[in-house]
XYZ file of C-alpha atoms in Angstrom:
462
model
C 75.450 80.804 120.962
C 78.688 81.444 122.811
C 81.045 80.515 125.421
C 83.177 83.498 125.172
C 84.615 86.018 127.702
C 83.243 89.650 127.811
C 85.863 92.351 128.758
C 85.128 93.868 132.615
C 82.790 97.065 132.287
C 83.331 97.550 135.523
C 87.294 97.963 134.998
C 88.977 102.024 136.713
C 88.244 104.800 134.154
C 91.267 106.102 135.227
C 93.245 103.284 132.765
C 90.749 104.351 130.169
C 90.834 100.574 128.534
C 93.914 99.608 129.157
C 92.983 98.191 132.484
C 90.275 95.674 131.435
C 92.543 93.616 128.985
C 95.173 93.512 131.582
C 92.542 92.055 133.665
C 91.238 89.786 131.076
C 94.686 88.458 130.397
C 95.435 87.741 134.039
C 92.068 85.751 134.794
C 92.203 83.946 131.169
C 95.677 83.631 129.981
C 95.864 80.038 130.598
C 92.770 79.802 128.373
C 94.065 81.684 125.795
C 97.324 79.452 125.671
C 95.360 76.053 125.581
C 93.487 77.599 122.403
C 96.820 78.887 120.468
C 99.941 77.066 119.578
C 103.511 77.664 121.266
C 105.034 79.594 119.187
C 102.514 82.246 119.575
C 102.534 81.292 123.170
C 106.047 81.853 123.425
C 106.262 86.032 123.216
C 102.410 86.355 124.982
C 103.603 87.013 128.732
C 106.757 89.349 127.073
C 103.861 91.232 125.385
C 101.748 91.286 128.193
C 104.366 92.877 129.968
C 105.072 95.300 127.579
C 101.369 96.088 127.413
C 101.316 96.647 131.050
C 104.195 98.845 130.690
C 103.149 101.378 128.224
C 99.494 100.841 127.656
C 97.533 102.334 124.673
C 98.450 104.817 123.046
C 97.105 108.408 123.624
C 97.430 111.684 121.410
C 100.682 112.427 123.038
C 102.240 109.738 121.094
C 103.269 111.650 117.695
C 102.409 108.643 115.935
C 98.879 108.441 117.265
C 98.126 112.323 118.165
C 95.298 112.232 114.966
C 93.115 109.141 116.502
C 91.862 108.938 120.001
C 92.392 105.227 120.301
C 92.169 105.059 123.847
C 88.718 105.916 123.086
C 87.858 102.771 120.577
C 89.384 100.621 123.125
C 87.790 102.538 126.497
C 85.284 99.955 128.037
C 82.625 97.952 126.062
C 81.135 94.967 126.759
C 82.798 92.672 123.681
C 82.584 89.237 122.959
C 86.089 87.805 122.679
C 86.256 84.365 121.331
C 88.956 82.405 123.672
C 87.799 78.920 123.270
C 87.567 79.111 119.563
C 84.248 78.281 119.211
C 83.568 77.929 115.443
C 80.052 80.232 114.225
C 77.338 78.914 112.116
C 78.807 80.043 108.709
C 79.519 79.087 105.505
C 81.741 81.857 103.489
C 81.031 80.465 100.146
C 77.578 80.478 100.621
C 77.389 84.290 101.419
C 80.012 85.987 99.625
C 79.882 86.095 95.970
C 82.030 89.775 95.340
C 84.401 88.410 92.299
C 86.200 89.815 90.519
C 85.381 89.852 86.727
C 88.871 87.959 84.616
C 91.069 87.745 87.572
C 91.479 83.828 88.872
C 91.972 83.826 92.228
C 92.843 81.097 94.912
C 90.126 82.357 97.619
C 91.079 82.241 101.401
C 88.598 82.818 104.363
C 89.445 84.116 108.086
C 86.056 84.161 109.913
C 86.960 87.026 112.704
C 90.516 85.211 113.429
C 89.617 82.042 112.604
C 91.237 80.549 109.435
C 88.566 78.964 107.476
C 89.415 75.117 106.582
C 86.212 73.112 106.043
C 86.448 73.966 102.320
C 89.714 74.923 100.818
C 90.351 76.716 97.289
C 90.729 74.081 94.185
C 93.187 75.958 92.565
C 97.235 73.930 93.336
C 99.146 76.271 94.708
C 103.119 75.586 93.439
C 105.072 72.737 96.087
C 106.433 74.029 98.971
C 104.317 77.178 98.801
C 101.723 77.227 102.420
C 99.078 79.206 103.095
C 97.441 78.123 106.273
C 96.044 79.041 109.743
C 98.656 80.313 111.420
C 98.183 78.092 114.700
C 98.238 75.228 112.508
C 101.632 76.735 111.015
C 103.349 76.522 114.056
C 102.249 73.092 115.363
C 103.593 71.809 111.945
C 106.574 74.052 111.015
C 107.620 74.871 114.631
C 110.914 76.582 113.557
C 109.967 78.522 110.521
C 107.044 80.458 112.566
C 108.937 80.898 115.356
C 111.935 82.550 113.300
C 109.906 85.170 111.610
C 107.051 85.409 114.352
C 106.892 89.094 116.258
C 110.691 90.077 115.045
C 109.192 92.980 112.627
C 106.097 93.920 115.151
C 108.165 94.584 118.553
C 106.057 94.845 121.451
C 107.705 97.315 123.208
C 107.168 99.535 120.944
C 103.663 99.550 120.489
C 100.790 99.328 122.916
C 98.344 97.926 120.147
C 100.785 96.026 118.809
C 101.459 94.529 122.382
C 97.989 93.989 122.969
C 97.042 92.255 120.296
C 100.541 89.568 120.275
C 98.863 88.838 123.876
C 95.358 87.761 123.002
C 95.441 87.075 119.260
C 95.301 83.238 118.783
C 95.251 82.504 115.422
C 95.584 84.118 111.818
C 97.215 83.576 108.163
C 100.562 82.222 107.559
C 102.040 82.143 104.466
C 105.344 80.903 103.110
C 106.463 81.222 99.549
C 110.015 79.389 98.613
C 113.392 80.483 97.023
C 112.508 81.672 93.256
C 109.230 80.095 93.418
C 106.337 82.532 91.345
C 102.633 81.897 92.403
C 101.024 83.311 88.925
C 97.254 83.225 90.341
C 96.839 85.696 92.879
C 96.043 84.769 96.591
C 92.791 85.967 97.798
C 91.948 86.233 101.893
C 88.293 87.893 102.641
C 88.509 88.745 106.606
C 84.527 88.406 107.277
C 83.228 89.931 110.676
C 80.602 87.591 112.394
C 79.256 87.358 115.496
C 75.614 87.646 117.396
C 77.124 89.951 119.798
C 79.321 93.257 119.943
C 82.623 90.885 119.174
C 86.701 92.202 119.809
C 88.696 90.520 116.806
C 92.219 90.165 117.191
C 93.919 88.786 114.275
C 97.673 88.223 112.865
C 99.220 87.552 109.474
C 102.713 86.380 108.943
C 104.160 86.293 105.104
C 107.713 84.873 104.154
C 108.557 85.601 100.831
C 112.352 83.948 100.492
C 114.627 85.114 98.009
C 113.205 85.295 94.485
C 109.830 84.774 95.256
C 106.638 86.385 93.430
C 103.017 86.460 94.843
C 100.322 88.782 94.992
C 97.999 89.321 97.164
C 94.565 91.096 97.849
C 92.929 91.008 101.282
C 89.296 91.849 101.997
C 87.706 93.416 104.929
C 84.063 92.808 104.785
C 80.893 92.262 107.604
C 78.434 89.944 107.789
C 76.500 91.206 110.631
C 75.407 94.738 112.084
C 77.158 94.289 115.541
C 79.833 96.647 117.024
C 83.642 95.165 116.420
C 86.418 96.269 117.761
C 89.582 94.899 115.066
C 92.744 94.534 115.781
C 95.394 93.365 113.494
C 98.782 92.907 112.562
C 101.181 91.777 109.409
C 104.418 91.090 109.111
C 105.801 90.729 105.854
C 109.855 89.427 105.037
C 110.475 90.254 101.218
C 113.744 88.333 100.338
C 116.367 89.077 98.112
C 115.055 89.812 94.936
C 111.551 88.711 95.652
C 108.546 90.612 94.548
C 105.459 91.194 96.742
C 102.029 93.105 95.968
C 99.877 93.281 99.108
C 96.270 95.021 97.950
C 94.102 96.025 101.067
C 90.437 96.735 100.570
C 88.115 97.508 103.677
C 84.200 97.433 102.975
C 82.713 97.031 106.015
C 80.278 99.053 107.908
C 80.119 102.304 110.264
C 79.968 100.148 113.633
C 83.482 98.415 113.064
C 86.542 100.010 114.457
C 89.508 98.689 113.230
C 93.446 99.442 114.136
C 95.500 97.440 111.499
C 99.618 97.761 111.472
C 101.687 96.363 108.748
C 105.679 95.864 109.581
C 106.933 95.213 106.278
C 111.327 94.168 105.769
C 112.947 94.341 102.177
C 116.488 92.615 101.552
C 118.317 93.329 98.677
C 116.785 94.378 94.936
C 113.675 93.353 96.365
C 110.234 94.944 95.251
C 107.188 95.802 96.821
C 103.916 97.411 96.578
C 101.278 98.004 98.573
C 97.891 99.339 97.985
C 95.395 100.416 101.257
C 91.834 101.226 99.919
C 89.017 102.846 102.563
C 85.764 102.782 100.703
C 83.320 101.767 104.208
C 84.503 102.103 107.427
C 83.777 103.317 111.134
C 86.939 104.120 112.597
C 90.312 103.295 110.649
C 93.631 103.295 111.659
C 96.413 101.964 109.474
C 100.045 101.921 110.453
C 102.565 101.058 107.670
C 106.557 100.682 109.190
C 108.715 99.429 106.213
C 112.845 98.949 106.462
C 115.262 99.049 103.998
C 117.395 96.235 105.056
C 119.434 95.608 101.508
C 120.725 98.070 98.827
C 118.829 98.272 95.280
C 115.425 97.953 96.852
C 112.036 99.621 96.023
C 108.756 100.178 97.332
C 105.365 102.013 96.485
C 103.127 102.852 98.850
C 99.437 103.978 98.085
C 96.382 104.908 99.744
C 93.026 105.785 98.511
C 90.094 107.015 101.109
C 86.918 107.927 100.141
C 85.057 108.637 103.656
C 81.296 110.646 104.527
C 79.094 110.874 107.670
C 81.242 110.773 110.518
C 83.814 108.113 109.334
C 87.550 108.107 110.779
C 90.286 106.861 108.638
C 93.703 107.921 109.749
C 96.750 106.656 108.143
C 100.529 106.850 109.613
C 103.719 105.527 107.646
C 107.426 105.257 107.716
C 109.759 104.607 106.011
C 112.962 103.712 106.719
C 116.059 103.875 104.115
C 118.438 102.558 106.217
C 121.201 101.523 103.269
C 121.971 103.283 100.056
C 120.536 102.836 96.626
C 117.162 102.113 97.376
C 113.815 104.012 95.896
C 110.539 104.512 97.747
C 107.303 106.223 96.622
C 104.085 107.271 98.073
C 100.724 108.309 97.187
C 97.693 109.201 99.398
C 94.747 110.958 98.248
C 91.312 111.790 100.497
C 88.119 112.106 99.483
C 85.911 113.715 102.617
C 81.896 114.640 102.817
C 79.912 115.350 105.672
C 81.307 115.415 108.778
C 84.045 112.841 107.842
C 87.553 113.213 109.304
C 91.018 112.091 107.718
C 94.630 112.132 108.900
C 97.965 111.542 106.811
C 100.844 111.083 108.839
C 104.049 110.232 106.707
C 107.586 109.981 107.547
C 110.722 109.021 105.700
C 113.947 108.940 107.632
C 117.272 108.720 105.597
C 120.321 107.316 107.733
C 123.576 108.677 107.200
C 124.710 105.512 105.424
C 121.528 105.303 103.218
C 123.360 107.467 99.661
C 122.066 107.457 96.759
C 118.609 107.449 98.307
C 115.517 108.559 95.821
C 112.329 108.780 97.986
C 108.620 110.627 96.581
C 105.693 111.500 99.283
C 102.811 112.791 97.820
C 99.297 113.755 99.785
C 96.811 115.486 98.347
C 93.143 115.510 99.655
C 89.828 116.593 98.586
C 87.136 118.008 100.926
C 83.936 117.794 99.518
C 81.822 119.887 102.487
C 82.804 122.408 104.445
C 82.791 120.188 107.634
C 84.887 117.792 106.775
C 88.082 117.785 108.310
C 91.653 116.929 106.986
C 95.019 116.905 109.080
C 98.311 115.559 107.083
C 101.795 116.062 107.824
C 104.253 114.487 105.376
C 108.023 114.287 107.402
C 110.974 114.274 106.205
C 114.041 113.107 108.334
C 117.315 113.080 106.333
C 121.146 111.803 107.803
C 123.105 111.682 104.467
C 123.518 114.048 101.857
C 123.624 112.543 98.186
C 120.032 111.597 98.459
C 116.761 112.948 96.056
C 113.979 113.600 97.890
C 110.747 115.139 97.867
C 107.422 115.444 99.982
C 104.229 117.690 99.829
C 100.870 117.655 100.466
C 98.005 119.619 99.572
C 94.036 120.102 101.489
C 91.424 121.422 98.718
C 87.835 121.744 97.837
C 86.105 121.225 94.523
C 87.371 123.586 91.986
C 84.478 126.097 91.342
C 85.236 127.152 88.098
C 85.531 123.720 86.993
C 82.219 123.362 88.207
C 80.986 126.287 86.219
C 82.639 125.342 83.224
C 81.167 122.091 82.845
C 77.644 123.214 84.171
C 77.973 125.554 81.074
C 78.328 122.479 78.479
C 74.722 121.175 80.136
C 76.537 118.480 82.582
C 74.650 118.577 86.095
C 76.116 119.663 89.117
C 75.883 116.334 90.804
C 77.637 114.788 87.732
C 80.229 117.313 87.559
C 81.291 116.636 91.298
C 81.475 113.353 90.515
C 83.431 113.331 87.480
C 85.946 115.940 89.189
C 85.875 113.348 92.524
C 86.447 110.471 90.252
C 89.172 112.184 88.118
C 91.156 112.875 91.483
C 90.905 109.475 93.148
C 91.781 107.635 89.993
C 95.820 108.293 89.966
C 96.228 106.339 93.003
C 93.606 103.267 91.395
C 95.651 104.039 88.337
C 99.195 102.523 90.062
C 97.196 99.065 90.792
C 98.994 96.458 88.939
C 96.410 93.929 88.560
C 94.573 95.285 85.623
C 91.371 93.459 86.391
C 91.485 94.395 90.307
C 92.018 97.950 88.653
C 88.911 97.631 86.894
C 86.542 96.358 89.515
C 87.946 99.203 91.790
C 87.231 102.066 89.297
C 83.750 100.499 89.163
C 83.577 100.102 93.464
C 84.525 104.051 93.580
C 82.201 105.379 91.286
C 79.610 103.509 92.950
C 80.773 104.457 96.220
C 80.786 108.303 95.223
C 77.201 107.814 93.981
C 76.195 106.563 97.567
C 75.518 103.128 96.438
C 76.856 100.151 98.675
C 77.109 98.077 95.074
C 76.145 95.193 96.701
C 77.353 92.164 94.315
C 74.865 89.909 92.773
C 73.978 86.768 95.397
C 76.146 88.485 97.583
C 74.964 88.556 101.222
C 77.840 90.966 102.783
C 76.482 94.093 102.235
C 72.932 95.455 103.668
């Protein structure tokens, strides 16, 4: 069905991984660039470089000691879709998960291929794009190429550098000065492919000064195949614009998927942003946000809810780098089985950042005695009229609370899962989007009942 390139299996073990995208790069980078647009093209070899420089990342790196990602990427034989060859699917057809009273303006990317042969009908306000990000950059050359891999530096970051080499396409989008986009923006990222498939996908969103938009991105599957996901956002909140970035991953215990979000507020600029875990493989989800202007705020929140032998690590920072500016964080954990988390959080106050007010709260759940937790909130503090706090917290289900509902005839199985539910909800509880909110409460309860909730007419979930 296919003219794609698998990765070498044949590559050293020696580079565990590393070696066979080198290789890959060097036979087919010329391929690559003929499929992509030049100012993607323009930072590739630089990241290639870099790549070749530093590799991927193993658990020596602080930032990465909790995953063994060198193991997701060690060799595989993957599909990787050069030549852009388009697969036999319609989006609409298949996915059906709305969401009840919210309007949205619904967005497909098809692995990392922005889906265009039916757009939303909703009229999105003038001058506001949303668009395959190749197509961006043929069109609006100098706007791409100003914002394009400044936040996500390649030298800093082997998956980061590998995936500015061979992504190709992904979402741009570009919201004005003081222009407010009242219906929220919907992207659903669907996995397809007839054969074990490497994604590699990139978002860019400009939000310039006084601009409002939310957004809610969906991971979902269509097929049972082995992926291997990389991808990366950058995100430029201007002054005094507002941007809500909701993250929900349903997808299946085959994909492996390494997302990291670079994420740069100017002044009195707002933003929140919500990663949910409710069906996974292997996660990994990097958050780096900057304080670049004074009077800004973020919130930061993370809800897992993870059994068998899923992997869902999470690693932040974030950096108050001028004074006056207020962030707060939330993760909570919810592990069965054999499933394994990780919480990684750093803030890091410079010495000119006063008046800083920062929160980092973790607090997990363990639900068997196999399940495994690690979490280490950081704090990393240069000035000294600053109020800050971090603490985290690794439990099981309260016992007595058990017993004292079993006593007023509620089962066992519904008292764990009123006690689950009651923990998990603060962090659902801090979604703005009150009908988002709503379907999610409904999504974790089903999820804690074992239940995929597959939606009705919806062909995503199996």
């Amino acid at each position: 069905m296919m003219d794609n390139k698998n990765i070498n299996q044949n590559t050293d073990q020696t580079s565990l991984g590393a070696g066979q995208y080198i290789d890959l790069y060097k036979e087919q980078s010329s391929e690559i660039k003929k499929y992509s647009s030049e100012a993607l093209n323009a930072v590739r070899d630089q990241a290639f470089e870099d790549f070749q420089r530093i590799g991927l990342p193993n658990r020596k790196v602080e930032r990465y000691k909790y995953t063994d990602v060198q193991k997701i990427f060690a060799p595989e034989t993957y599909g990787v879709n050069i030549k852009r060859l388009e697969f036999p699917i319609n989006p609409y057809d298949i996915f059906k998960c709305g969401i009840p009273n919210l309007s949205t303006s619904l967005y497909f990317v098809v692995n990392d291929i922005f889906y265009t042969k039916a757009m939303p009908q909703a009229h999105l306000p003038e001058g506001v794009i949303v668009d395959s990000l190749s197509h961006a950059a043929q069109e609006n050359p100098e706007l791409v190429s100003k914002y394009y891999a400044k936040l996500a530096k390649t030298s800093e970051d082997g998956v980061t550098a590998l995936n500015t080499m061979l992504a190709q396409d992904g979402l741009f989008v570009y919201v004005p000065k003081n222009v407010k986009i009242d219906r929220a923006i919907q992207v659903v990222n669907i996995l397809r492919a007839d054969v074990d498939m490497m994604v590699n996908r990139r978002v860019l969103i400009v939000m310039e000064e006084g601009a409002d938009a939310k957004f809610l991105f969906c991971d979902d599957s269509a097929d049972d195949r082995n992926f291997l996901t990389t991808q990366v956002i950058e995100s430029y909140v201007g002054e005094n614009a507002s941007l809500d970035l909701y993250c929900l991953e349903e997808t299946h215990i085959k994909n492996n998927r390494i997302s990291n979000v670079y994420v740069e507020q100017q002044a009195n600029s707002r933003f929140n942003h919500n990663v949910i875990t409710l069906h996974n493989g292997v996660t990994r989800n990097r958050l780096d946000l900057v304080f670049k202007g004074e009077g800004a705020e973020c919130w930061c929140n993370g809800c897992v809810i993870a059994d068998k032998s899923q992997h869902v690590d999470n690693s932040t920072l974030i950096d108050h780098q001028v004074g006056h500016c207020d962030s707060h964080e939330l993760y909570k954990y919810v592990l069965n089985d054999n499933a394994v988390g990780a919480f990684a959080g750093k803030i890091l106050v410079r010495k000119d950042a006063q008046k800083t007010t920062s929160q980092e709260t973790n607090q997990n759940l363990c639900a068997s005695k196999t399940a495994r937790m690690y979490t280490q909130p950081m704090l990393e503090i240069y000035a000294d009229d600053v109020k800050c706090n971090h603490g985290s917290t690794v439990g099981q289900l309260n016992d007595a609370a058990l017993f004292y509902m079993q006593q007023r005839g509620i089962g066992l199985d519904e008292a764990k899962l009123l006690l689950q539910l009651a923990f998990i909800n603060e962090v659902i509880d801090n979604i703005k989007l009150e009908p988002l909110r709503d379907r999610l409460y409904h999504l974790v309860e089903a999820r804690f009942k074992g239940e995929l909730n597959k939606c009705e007419g919806c062909k995503l979930c199996k």
